[in-house]
Short mmCIF file of C-alpha atoms in Angstrom, two decimals:
data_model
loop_
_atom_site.label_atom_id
_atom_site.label_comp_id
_atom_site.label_asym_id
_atom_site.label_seq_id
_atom_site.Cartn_x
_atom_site.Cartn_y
_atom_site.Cartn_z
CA UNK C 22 74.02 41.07 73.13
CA UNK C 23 75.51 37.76 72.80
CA UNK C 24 78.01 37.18 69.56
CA UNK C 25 78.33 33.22 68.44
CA UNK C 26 80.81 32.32 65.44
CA UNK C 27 79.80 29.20 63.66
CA UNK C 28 81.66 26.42 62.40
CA UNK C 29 82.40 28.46 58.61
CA UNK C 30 82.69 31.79 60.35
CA UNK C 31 79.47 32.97 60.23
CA UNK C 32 78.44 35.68 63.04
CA UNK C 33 75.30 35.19 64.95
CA UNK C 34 74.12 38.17 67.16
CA UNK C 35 71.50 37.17 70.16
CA UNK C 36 69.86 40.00 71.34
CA UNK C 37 68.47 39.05 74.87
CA UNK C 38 66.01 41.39 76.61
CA UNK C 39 64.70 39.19 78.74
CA UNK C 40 63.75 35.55 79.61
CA UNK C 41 61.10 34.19 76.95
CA UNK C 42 59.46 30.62 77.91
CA UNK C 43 56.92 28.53 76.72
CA UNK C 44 54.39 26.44 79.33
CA UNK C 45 54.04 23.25 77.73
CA UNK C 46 51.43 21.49 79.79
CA UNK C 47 50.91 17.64 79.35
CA UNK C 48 48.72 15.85 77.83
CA UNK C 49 47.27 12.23 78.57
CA UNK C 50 48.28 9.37 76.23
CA UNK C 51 45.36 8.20 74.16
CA UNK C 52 45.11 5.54 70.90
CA UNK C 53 42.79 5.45 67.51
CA UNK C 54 41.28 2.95 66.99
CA UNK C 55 40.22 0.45 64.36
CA UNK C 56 36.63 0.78 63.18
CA UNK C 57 37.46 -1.95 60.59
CA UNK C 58 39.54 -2.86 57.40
CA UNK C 59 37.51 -2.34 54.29
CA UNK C 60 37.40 -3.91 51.61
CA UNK C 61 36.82 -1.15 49.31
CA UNK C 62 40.02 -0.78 46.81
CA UNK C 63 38.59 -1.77 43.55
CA UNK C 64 35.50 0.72 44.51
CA UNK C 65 38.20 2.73 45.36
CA UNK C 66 40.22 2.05 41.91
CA UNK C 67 42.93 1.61 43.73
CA UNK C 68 43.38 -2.15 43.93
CA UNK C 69 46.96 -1.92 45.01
CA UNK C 70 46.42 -0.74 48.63
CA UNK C 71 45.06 -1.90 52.02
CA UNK C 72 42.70 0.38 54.06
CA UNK C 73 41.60 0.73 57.45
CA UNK C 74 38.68 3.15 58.48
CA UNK C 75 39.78 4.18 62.24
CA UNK C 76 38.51 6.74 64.68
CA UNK C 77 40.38 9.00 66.60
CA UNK C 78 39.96 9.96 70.72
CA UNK C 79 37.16 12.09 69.74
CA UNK C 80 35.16 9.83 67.23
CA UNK C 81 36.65 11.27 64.44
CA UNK C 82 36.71 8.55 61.54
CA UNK C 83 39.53 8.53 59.06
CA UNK C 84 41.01 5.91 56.46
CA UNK C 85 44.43 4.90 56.75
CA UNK C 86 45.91 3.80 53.29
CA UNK C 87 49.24 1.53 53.00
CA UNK C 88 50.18 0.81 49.71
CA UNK C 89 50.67 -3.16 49.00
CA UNK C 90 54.20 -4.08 48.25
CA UNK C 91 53.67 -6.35 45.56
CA UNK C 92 56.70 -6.37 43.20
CA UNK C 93 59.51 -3.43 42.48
CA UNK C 94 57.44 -0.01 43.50
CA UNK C 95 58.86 3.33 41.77
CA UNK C 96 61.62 5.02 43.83
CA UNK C 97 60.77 8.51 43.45
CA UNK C 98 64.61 8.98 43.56
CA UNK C 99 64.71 7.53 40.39
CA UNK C 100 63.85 10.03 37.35
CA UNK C 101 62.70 7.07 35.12
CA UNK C 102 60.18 5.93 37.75
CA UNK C 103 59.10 9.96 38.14
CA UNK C 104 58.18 9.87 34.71
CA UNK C 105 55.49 7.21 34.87
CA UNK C 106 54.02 8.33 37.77
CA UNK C 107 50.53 9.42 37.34
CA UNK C 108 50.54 13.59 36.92
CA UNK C 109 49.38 16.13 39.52
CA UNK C 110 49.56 19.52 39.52
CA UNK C 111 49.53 21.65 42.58
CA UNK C 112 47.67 24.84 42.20
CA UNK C 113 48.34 26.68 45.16
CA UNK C 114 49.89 26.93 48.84
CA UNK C 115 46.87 26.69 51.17
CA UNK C 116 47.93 27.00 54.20
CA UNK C 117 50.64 25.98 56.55
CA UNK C 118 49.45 24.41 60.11
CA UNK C 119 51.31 25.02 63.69
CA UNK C 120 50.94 22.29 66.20
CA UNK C 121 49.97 23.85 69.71
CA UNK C 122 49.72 22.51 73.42
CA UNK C 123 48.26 26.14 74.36
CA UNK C 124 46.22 27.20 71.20
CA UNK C 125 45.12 30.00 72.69
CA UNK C 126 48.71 31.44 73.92
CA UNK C 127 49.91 30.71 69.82
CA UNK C 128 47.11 31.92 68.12
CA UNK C 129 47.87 35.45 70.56
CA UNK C 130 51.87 35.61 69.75
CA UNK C 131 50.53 35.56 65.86
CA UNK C 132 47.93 37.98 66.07
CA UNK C 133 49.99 40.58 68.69
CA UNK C 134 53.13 40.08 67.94
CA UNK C 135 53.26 39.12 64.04
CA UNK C 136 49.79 41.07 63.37
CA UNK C 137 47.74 38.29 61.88
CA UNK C 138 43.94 38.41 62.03
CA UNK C 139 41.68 35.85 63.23
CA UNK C 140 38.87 33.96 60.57
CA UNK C 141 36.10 31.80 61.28
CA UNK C 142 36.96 28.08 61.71
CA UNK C 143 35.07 24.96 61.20
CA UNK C 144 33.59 23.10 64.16
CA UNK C 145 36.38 20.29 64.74
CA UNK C 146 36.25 18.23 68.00
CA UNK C 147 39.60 20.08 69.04
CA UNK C 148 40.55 23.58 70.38
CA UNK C 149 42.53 25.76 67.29
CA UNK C 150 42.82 28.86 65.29
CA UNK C 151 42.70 29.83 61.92
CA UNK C 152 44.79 33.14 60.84
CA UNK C 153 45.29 35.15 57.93
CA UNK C 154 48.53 37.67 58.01
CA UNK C 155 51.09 38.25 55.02
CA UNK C 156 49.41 36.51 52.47
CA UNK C 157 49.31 33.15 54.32
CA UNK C 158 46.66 31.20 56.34
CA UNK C 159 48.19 29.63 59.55
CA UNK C 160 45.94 27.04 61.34
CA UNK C 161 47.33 26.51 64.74
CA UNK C 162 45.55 22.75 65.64
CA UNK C 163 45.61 21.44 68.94
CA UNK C 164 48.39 18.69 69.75
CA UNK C 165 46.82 15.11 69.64
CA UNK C 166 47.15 13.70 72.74
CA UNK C 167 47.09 10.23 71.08
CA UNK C 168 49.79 10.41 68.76
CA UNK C 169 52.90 8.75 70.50
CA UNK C 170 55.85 11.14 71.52
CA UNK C 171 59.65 10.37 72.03
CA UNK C 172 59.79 13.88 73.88
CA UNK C 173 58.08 15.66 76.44
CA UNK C 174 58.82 19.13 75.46
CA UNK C 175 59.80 20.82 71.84
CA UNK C 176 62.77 21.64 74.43
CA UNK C 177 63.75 17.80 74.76
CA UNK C 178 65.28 17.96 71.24
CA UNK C 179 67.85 20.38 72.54
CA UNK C 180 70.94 19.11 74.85
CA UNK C 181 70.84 22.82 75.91
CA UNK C 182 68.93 25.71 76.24
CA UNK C 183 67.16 26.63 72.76
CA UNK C 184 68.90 29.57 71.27
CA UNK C 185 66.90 31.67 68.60
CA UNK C 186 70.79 30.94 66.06
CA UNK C 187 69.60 26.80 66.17
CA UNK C 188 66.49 28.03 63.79
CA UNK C 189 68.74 29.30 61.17
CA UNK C 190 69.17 26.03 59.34
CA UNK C 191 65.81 24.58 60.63
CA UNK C 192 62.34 24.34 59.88
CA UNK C 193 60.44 28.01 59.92
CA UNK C 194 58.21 30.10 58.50
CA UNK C 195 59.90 33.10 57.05
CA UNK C 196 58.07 36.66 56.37
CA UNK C 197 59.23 39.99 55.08
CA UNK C 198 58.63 43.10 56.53
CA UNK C 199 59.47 46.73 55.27
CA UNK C 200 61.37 48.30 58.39
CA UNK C 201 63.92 45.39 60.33
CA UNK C 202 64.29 47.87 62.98
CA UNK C 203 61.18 48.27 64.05
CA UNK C 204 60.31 44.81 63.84
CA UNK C 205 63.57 44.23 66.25
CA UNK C 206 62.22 47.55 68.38
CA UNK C 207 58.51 45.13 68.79
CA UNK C 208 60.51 41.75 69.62
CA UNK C 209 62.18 43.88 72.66
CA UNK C 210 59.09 45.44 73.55
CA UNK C 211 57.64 41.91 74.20
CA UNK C 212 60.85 40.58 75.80
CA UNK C 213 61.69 38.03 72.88
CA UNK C 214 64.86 36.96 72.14
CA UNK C 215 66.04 36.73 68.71
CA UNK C 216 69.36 35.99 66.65
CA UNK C 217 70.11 38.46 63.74
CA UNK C 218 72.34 37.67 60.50
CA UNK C 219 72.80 39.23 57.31
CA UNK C 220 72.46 37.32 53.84
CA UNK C 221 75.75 36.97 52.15
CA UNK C 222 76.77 39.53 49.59
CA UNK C 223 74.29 41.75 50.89
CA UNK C 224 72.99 44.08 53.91
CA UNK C 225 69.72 41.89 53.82
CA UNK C 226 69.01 41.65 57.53
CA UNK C 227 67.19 38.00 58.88
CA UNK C 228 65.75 37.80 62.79
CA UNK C 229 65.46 34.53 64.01
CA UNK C 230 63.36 33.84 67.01
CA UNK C 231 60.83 30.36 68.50
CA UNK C 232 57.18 31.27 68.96
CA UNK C 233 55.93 30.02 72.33
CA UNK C 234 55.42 26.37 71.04
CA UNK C 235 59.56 26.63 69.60
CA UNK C 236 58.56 26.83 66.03
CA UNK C 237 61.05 28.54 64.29
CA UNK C 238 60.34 31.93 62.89
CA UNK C 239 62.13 34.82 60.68
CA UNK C 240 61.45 37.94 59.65
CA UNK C 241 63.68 39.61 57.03
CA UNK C 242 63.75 42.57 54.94
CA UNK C 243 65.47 43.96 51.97
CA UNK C 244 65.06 40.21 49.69
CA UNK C 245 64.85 42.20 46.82
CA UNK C 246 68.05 42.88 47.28
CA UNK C 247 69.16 39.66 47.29
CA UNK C 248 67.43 38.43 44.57
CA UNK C 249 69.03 41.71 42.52
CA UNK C 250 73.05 39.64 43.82
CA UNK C 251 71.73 36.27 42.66
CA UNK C 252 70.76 38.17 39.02
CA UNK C 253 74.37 39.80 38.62
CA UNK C 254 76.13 36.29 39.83
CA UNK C 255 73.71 34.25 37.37
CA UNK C 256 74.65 37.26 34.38
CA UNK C 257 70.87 38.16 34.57
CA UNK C 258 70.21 34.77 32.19
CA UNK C 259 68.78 33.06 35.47
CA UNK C 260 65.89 33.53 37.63
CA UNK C 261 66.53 34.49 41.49
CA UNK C 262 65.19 32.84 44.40
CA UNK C 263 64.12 34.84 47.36
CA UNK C 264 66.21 33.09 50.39
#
């Protein structure tokens, strides 16, 4: 076990039980293209923007829309321009998507590690998965060859080794489980290294660890807990947000 103190003190404990790697294998450059630039905004009823129907690699055809620039546009930094925009309501999370080079080796780590199930996918042009585990769907889509890349490697972004600690206060998709110790017991089983901390205030446990693509995962437990801290700091007049 590896013990890192961060820059406010914090403790990070790396539990190591043995080397975890991804296989990133490359992928040949390829562009869109334009199919051509319709003129279809008043049809559209938006008169204000410029579109392009393209196709992708594969055929697929898609509309690009860039807004026309024509005058002061609302900042939506600025509350007064918020409050002219036109309304929309979201009605629900749908899902949250997972970029892959092997779709195949994510869409296993998911369902055998994390427990998700498998569901029936549409026909797209490209290799994926969709999954259903812990009340979310997770649609692993293969990386687009196409799009252009500063970095070879999710790796590439790191000037070392990735450590599971760097995911703390990065992107990742967090899930709650009812026993922390046997979730840590099934990450050494597999040979996964992961960081764990505790929520402030609290004996809330959090693992940290990268899938095989390095997207950043946790997996807490006891958040009801820490929701019951934020109550007693707020004086129970405020509502608590899971962390």
């Amino acid at each position: 076990m590896d013990q890192t103190i961060t820059a406010r003190g914090l403790v990070h404990h790396a539990i190591i039980p043995k080397a975890f790697r991804s296989a990133v294998r490359p992928v040949r450059a390829a562009k869109s293209r334009v199919v051509a630039v319709l003129d279809v905004r008043k049809a559209q009823g938006n008169p204000h923007s410029h579109v392009e129907q393209k196709e992708t690699y594969l055929g697929e055809k898609f509309w690009q829309i860039q807004p026309l620039k024509q005058g002061q546009q609302a900042d939506y930094r600025d509350s007064a321009s918020v409050d002219k925009a036109p309304e929309v309501h979201l009605t629900s999370l749908n899902h949250a998507s997972l970029e892959a080079a092997d779709p195949a080796a994510l869409r296993n780590f998911y369902t055998r590690v994390l427990g998700f199930s498998s569901l029936d996918r549409p026909d797209f042009l490209f290799d994926g998965a969709w999954l259903e585990g812990a009340g979310l769907l997770l649609h692993i889509i293969q990386e687009d060859p196409s799009v252009p890349k500063r970095l070879q490697s999710w790796k590439d972004k790191y000037t070392e080794e990735p450590r599971p600690w760097f995911i703390r206060r990065a992107n990742h998709l967090a899930f709650e489980v009812d026993d922390a110790a046997a979730m840590e017991a099934r990450l050494v089983f597999f040979g996964i290294e992961y960081t764990k901390v505790y929520v402030p205030d609290t004996d809330a446990e959090q693992l940290f660890f990268f899938d095989p693509e390095g997207h950043g995962v946790e997996v807490g437990c006891d958040y009801a807990k820490v929701a019951d801290m934020l109550r007693k700091k707020l004086g129970n007049n405020g509502a608590a947000v899971a962390p």
